Short mmCIF file of C-alpha atoms and ligand atoms in Angstrom, two decimals:
data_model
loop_
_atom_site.label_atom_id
_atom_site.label_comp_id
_atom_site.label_asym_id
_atom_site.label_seq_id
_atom_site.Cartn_x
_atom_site.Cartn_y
_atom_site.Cartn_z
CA UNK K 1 44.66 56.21 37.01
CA UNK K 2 43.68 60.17 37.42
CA UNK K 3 40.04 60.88 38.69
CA UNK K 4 38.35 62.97 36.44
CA UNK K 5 35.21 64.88 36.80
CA UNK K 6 32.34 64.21 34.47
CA UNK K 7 30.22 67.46 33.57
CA UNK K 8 26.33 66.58 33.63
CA UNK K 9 26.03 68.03 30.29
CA UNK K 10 28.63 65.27 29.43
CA UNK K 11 27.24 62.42 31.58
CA UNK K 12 23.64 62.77 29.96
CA UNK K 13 25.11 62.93 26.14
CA UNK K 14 27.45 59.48 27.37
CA UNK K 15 24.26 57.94 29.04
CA UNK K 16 22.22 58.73 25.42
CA UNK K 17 25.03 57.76 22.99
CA UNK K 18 27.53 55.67 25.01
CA UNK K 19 25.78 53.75 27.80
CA UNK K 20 28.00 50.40 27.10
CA UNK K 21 31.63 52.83 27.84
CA UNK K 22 32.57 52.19 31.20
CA UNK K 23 33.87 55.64 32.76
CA UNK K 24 37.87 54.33 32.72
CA UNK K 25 37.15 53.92 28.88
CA UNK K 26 35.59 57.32 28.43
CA UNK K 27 38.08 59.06 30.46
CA UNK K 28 40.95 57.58 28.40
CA UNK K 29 42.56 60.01 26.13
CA UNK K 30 43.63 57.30 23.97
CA UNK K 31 39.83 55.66 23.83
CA UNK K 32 38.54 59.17 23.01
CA UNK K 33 40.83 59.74 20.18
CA UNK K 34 40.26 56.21 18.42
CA UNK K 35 36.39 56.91 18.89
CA UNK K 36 36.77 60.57 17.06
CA UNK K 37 33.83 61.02 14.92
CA UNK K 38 35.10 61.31 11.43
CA UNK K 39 32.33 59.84 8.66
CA UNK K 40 29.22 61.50 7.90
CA UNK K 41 27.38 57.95 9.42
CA UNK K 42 28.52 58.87 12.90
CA UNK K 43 27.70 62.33 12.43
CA UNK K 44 24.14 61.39 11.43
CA UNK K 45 23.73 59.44 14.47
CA UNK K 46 24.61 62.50 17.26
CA UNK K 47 23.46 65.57 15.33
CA UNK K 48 20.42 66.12 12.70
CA UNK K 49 22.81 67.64 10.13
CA UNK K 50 21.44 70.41 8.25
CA UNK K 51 21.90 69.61 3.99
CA UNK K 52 24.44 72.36 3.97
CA UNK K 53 26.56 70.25 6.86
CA UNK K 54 25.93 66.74 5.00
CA UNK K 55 26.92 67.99 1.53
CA UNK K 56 30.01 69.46 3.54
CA UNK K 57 31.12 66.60 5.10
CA UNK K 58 30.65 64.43 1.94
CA UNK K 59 32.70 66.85 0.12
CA UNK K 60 35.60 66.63 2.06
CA UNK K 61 35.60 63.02 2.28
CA UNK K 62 36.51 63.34 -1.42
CA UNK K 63 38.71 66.18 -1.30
CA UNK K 64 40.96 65.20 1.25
CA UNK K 65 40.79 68.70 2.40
CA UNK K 66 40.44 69.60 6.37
CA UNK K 67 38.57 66.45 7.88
CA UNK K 68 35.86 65.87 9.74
CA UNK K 69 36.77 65.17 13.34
CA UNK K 70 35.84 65.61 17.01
CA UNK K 71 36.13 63.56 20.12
CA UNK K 72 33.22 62.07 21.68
CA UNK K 73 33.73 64.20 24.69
CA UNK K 74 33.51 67.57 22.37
CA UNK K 75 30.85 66.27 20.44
CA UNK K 76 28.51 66.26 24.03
CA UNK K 77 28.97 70.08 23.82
CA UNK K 78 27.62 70.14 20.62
CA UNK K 79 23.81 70.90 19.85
CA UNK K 80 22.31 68.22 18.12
CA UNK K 81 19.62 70.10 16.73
CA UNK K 82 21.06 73.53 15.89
CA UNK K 83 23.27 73.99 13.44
CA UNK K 84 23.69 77.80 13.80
CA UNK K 85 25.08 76.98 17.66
CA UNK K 86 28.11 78.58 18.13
CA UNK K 87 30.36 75.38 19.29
CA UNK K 88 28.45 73.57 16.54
CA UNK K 89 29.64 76.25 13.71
CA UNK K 90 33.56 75.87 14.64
CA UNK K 91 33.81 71.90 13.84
CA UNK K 92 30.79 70.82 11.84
CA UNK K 93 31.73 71.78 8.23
CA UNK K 94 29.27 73.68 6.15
CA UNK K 95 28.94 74.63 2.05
CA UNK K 96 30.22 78.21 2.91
CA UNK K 97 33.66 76.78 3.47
CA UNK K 98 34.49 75.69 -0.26
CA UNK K 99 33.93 79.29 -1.57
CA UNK K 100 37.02 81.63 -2.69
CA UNK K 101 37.26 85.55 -1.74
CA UNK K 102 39.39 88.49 -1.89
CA UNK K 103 42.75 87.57 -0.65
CA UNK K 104 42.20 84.48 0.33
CA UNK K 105 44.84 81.62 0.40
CA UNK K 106 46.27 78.46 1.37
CA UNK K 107 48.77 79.73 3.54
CA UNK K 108 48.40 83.11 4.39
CA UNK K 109 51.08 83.18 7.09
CA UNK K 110 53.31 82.58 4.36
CA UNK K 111 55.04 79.86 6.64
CA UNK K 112 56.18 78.03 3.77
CA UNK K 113 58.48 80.78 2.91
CA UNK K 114 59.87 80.63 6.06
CA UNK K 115 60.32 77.56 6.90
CA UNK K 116 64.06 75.79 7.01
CA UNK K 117 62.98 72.54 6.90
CA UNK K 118 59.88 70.87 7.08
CA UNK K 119 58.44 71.25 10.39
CA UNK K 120 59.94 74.44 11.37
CA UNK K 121 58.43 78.02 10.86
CA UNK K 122 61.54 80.64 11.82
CA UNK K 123 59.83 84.21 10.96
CA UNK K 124 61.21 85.73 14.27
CA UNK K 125 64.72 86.54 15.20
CA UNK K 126 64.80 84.91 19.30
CA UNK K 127 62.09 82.10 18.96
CA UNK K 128 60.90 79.14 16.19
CA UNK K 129 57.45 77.76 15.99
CA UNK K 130 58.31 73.78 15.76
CA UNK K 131 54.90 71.52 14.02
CA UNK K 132 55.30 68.46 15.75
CA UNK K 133 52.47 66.10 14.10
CA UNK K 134 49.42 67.43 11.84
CA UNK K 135 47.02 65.61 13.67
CA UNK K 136 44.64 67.22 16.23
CA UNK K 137 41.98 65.58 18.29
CA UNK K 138 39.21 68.02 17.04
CA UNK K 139 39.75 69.73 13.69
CA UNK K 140 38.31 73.41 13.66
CA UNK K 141 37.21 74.59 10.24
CA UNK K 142 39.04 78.19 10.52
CA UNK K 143 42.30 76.25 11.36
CA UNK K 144 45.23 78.62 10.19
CA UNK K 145 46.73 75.05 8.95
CA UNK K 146 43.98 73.76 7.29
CA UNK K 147 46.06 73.36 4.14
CA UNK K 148 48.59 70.50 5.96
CA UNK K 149 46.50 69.31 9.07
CA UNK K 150 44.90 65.86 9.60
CA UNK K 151 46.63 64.75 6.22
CA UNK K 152 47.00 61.16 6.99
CA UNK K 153 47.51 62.38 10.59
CA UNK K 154 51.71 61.69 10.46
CA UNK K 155 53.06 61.02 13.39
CA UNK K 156 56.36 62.81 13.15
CA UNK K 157 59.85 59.67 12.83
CA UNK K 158 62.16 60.43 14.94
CA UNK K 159 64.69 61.30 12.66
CA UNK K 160 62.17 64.00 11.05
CA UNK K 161 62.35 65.86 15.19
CA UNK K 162 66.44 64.97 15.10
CA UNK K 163 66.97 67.70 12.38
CA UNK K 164 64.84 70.00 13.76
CA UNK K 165 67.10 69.50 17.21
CA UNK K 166 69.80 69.67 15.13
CA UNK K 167 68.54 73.32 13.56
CA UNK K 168 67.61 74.31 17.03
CA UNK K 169 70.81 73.66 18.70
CA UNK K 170 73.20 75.16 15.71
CA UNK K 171 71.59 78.72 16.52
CA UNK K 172 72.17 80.38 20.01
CA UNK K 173 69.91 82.86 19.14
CA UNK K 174 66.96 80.47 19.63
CA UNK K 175 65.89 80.73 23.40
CA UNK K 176 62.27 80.34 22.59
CA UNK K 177 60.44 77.01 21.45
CA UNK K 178 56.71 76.77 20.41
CA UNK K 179 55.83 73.58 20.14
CA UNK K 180 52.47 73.42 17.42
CA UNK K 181 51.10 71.55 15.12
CA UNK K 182 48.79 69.74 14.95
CA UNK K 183 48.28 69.24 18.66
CA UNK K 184 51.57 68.19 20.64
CA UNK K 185 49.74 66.75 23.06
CA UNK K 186 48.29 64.04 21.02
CA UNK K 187 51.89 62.37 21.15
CA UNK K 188 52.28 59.66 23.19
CA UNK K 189 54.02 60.40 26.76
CA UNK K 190 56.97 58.50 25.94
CA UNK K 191 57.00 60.89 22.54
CA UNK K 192 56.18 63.82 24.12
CA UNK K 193 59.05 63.21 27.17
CA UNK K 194 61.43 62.46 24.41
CA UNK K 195 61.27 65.84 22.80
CA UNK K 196 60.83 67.67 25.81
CA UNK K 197 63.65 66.51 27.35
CA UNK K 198 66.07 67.19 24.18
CA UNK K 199 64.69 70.67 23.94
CA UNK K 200 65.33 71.64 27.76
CA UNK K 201 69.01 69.86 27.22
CA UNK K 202 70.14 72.48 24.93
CA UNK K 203 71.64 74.87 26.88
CA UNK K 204 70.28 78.49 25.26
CA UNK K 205 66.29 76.99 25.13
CA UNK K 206 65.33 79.07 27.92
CA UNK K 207 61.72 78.88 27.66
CA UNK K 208 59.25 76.11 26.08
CA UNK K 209 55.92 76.41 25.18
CA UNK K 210 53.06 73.91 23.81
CA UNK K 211 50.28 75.77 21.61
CA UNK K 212 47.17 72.92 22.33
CA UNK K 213 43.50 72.82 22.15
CA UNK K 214 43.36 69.77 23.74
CA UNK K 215 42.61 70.88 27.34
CA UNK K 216 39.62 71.86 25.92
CA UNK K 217 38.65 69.44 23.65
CA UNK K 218 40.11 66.40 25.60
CA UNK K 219 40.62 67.47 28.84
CA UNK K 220 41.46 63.64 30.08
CA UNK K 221 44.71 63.91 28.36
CA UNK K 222 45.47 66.26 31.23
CA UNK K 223 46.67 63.13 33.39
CA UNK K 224 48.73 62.65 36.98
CA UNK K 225 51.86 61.41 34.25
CA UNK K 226 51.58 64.38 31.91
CA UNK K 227 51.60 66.73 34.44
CA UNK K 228 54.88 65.07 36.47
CA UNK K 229 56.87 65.51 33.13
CA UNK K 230 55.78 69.06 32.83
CA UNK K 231 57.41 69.41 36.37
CA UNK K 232 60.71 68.35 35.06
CA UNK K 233 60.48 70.55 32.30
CA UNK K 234 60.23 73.91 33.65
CA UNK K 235 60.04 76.67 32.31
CA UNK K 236 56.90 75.39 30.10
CA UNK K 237 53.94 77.72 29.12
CA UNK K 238 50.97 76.32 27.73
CA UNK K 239 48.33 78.20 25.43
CA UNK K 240 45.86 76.63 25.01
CA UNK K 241 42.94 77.38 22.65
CA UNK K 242 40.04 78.66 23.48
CA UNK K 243 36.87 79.78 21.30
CA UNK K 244 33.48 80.24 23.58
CA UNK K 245 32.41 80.18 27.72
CA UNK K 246 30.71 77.18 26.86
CA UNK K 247 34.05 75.09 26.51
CA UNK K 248 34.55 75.67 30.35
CA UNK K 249 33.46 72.52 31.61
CA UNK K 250 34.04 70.82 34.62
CA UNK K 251 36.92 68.61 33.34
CA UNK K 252 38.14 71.63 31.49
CA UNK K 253 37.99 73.64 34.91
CA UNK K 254 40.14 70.77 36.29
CA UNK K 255 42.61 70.37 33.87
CA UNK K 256 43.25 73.73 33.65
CA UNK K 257 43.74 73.98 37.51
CA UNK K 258 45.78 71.27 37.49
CA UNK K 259 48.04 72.58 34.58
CA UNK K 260 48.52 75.18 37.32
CA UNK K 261 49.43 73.46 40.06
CA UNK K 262 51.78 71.58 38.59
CA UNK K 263 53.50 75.20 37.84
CA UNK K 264 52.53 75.41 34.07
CA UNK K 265 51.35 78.98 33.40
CA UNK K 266 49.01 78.54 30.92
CA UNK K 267 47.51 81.61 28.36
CA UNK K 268 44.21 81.53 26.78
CA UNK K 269 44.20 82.00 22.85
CA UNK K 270 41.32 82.84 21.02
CA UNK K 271 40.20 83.36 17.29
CA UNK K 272 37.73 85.98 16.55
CA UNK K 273 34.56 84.32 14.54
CA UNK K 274 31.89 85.84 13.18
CA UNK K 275 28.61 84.48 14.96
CA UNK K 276 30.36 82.42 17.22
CA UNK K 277 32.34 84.64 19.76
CA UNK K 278 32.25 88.77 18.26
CA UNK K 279 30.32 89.60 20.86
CA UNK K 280 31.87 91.62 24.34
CA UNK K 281 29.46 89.58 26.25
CA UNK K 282 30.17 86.45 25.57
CA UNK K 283 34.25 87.25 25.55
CA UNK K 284 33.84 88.86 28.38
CA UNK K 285 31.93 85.72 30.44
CA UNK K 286 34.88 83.84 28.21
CA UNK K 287 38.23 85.23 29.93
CA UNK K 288 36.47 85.75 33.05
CA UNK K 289 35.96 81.88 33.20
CA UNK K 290 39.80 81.20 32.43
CA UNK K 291 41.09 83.53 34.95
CA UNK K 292 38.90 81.55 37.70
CA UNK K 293 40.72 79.00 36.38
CA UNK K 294 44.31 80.84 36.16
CA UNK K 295 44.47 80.98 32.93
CA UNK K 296 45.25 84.24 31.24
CA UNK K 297 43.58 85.51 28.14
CA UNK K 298 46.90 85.73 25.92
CA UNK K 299 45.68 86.78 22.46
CA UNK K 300 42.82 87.41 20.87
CA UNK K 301 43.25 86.30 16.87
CA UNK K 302 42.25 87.87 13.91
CA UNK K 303 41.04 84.96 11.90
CA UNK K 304 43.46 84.58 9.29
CA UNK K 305 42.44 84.69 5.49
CA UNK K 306 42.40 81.00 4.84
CA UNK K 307 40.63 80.13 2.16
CA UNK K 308 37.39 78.90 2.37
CA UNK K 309 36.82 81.38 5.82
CA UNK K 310 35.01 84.41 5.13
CA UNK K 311 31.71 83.27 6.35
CA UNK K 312 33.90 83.50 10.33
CA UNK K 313 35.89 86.93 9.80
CA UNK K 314 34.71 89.84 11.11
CA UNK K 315 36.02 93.04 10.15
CA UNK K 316 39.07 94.49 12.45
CA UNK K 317 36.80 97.18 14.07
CA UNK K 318 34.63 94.74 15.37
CA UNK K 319 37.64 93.00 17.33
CA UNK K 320 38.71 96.64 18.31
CA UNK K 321 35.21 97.39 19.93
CA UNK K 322 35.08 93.74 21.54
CA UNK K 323 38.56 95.15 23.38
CA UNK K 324 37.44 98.16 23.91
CA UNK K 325 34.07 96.94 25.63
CA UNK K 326 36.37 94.82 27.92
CA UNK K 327 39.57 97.21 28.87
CA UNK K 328 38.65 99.16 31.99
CA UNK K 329 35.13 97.99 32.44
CA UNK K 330 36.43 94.53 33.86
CA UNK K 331 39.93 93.16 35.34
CA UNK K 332 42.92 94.09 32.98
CA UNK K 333 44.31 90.43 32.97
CA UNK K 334 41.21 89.66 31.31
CA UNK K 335 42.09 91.47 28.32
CA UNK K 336 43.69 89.43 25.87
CA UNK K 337 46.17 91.53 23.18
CA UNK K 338 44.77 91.49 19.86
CA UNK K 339 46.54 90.21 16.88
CA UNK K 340 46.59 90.44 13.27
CA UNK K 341 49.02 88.18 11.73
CA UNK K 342 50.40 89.48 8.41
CA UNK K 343 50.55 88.06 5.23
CA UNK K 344 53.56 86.51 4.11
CA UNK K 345 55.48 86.24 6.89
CA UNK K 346 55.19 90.01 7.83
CA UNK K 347 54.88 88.90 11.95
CA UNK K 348 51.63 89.62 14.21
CA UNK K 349 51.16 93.40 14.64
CA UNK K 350 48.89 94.50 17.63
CA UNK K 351 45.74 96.59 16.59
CA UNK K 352 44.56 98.41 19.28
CA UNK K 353 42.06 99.64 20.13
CA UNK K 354 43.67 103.23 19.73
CA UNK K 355 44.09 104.91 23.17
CA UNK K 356 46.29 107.44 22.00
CA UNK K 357 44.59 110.57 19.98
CA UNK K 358 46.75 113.06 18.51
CA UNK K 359 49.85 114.90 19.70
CA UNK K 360 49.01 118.99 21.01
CA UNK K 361 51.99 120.50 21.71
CA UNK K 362 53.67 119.21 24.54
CA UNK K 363 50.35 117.06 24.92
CA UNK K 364 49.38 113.53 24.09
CA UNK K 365 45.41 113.56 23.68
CA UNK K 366 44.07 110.49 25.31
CA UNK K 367 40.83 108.96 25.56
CA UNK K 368 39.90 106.81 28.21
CA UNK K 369 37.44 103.95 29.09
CA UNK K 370 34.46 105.45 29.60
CA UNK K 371 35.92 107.41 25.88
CA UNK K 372 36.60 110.68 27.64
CA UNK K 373 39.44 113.13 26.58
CA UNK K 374 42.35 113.83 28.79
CA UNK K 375 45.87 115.33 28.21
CA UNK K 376 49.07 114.18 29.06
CA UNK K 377 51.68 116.05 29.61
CA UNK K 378 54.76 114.60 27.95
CA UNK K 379 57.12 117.54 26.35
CA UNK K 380 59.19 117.28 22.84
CA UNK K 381 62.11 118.34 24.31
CA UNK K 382 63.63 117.57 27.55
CA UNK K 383 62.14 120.06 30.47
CA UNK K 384 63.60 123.40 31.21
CA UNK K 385 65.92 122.30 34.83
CA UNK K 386 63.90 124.41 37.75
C1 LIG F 1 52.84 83.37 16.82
C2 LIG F 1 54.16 82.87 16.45
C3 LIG F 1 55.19 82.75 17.40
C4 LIG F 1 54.98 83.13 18.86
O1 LIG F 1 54.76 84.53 18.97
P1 LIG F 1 54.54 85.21 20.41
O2 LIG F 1 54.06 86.60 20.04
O3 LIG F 1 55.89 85.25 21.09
O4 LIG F 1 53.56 84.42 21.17
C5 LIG F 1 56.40 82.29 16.97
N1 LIG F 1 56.62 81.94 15.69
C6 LIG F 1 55.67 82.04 14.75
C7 LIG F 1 55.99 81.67 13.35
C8 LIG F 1 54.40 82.50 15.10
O5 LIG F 1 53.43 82.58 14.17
#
């Protein structure tokens, strides 16, 4: 069995909710994920639920839409009194979420469109975003995938992963796999072994990745096991998903170190939400915290137009001056790029902030940190020889 730490703020929510669970039950991934909270009863018995958040979650339970769930160990990071708490806002669903507006759709991404078979999105020439299972441990309510997550929670057949092998190896050009979902690592080991292995067979997969939140919402899957068949996997990256400092736990901290040490370089991904994390303060104490923990701010997310999501998207000049606040004033590997994904398929662009002013001559006008002007001198033409 792997030690785990347990984080006060976790040990007093266990000792109020789940006295009876002995700590090798608690600290089992598997016991966490078959005690998710997922009915509006055992959401009324951990949080008082605002009328907005009850009519929500009855809702759903009717709509089959995005459901309601989060593991026991999340839930202990979740106010039970305040429903405008940032962690709170990001899994507890709320009225706001079945309006419409502007541009707002199912699939934004347009991953459909681009997708060869089911399970694989292939919008980019040199890598292919594989969706191994639609279920997730937690369920965020800005989830890009709302539209096919936690649908039954499938766990991918075999056969279902053999053609998207069989995709994978036809095309040379494929050195790049990013492994998605749903969370991959909700699969079991054996699962999880059995893809990774196939994928680091074929000869021109030079480079895996898994894109999880579970570090941070289940940190025990994070286990001695796991991290041996990472070993034999190399080169793996893992991003993992991040939303607010408060997430940085102890057991997070650990599992995160230990994702390191077992040689796993892991990138921090983030989705800018309104109330919950646009602020340079609290994205700054944010990436600090994962690069104690050697993880590196990867990407900072526009939150895409999903429908049901305006009441988390800011506008793009607030994620601009969130950047802005944090390039130069603090350590550059703390600066995650930021990324608006494009509708339809179009690809992430970067969107600045904008460094570079206007051309003068043989001049580039800069502006710096501190938002002074300087000139660069960078000529047209080649230089006159001297
Ligand atoms: C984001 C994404 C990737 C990975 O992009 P990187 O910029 O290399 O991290 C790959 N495929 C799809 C469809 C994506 O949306």
């Amino acid at each position: 069995m792997t030690d785990f730490i347990v984080d006060p703020v976790v040990r007093r929510f266990r000792e109020r909710h789940y006295a009876e669970v002995e700590d090798a039950q608690w600290c089992d991934w598997r016991w966490q994920l078959r005690h998710r909270i997922r009915s509006l009863e055992q959401a009324e018995q951990l949080f008082r639920l605002s009328d907005s958040e009850r009519e929500a979650i009855q809702q759903r339970s009717r709509d089959g839409g995005l459901p309601l769930g989060i593991t026991p160990y999340y839930a202990a990071l979740l106010d039970p009194d305040d429903p405008e708490q940032p962690l709170r806002r990001t899994k507890l669903p709320r009225m706001e979420e079945f309006l419409r507006s502007g541009d707002e759709c199912r699939d934004p991404l347009g991953e459909e469109a681009h997708s060869p078979m089911p399970g694989l999105v292939h919008t980019y020439p040199d890598k292919v975003l594989f969706l191994v299972t639609d279920f997730c441990a937690t369920y965020c309510r800005y989830c890009t995938r709302g539209r096919m997550v936690g649908q039954g929670e499938f766990l991918p057949e075999k056969h279902m992963w053999e053609r998207a092998l069989d995709y994978i190896r036809e095309r040379p050009q494929i050195r790049d796999v990013l492994l998605s979902g749903g969370d991959p690592l909700i699969l079991a080991d054996g699962r999880l072994e059995w893809l990774l292995r196939r994928l680091h067979d074929i000869p021109h997969v030079e480079f895996l990745r898994i894109g999880s939140k579970v570090p941070a919402v289940l940190p025990y899957r994070i286990t001695d096991e796991l991290l041996q068949l990472f070993r034999e996997v190399h080169p793996l990256f893992i991003s993992i998903h991040f939303t607010h400092p408060e997430e940085l736990t102890a057991e997070v901290r650990q599992a995160c170190e230990r994702l390191a040490d077992a040689g796993v370089p892991t990138g921090g991904q983030t989705v800018l939400l309104k109330g919950v994390n646009d602020d340079p303060e609290v994205m700054k104490a944010l990436n600090l915290g994962l690069l104690r923990v050697r993880c590196k701010p990867y990407y900072l997310h526009q939150c895409d137009p999903i429908e049901g999501s305006a009441h988390f998207r800011t506008s793009v000049a607030r994620g601009q001056e969130i950047i802005q606040a944090l390039h130069g004033h603090t350590s550059g590997y703390a600066v995650p790029t930021y990324m608006v994904d494009c509708a339809g398929g179009g690809g992430k662009v970067p969107v600045g902030p904008q460094y570079l002013q206007e051309r003068d001559g043989d001049y580039l006008v800069l502006r710096n940190y501190r938002g002074e002007q300087t000139r660069y001198w960078d000529p047209i033409s080649s230089p006159p020889e001297s």
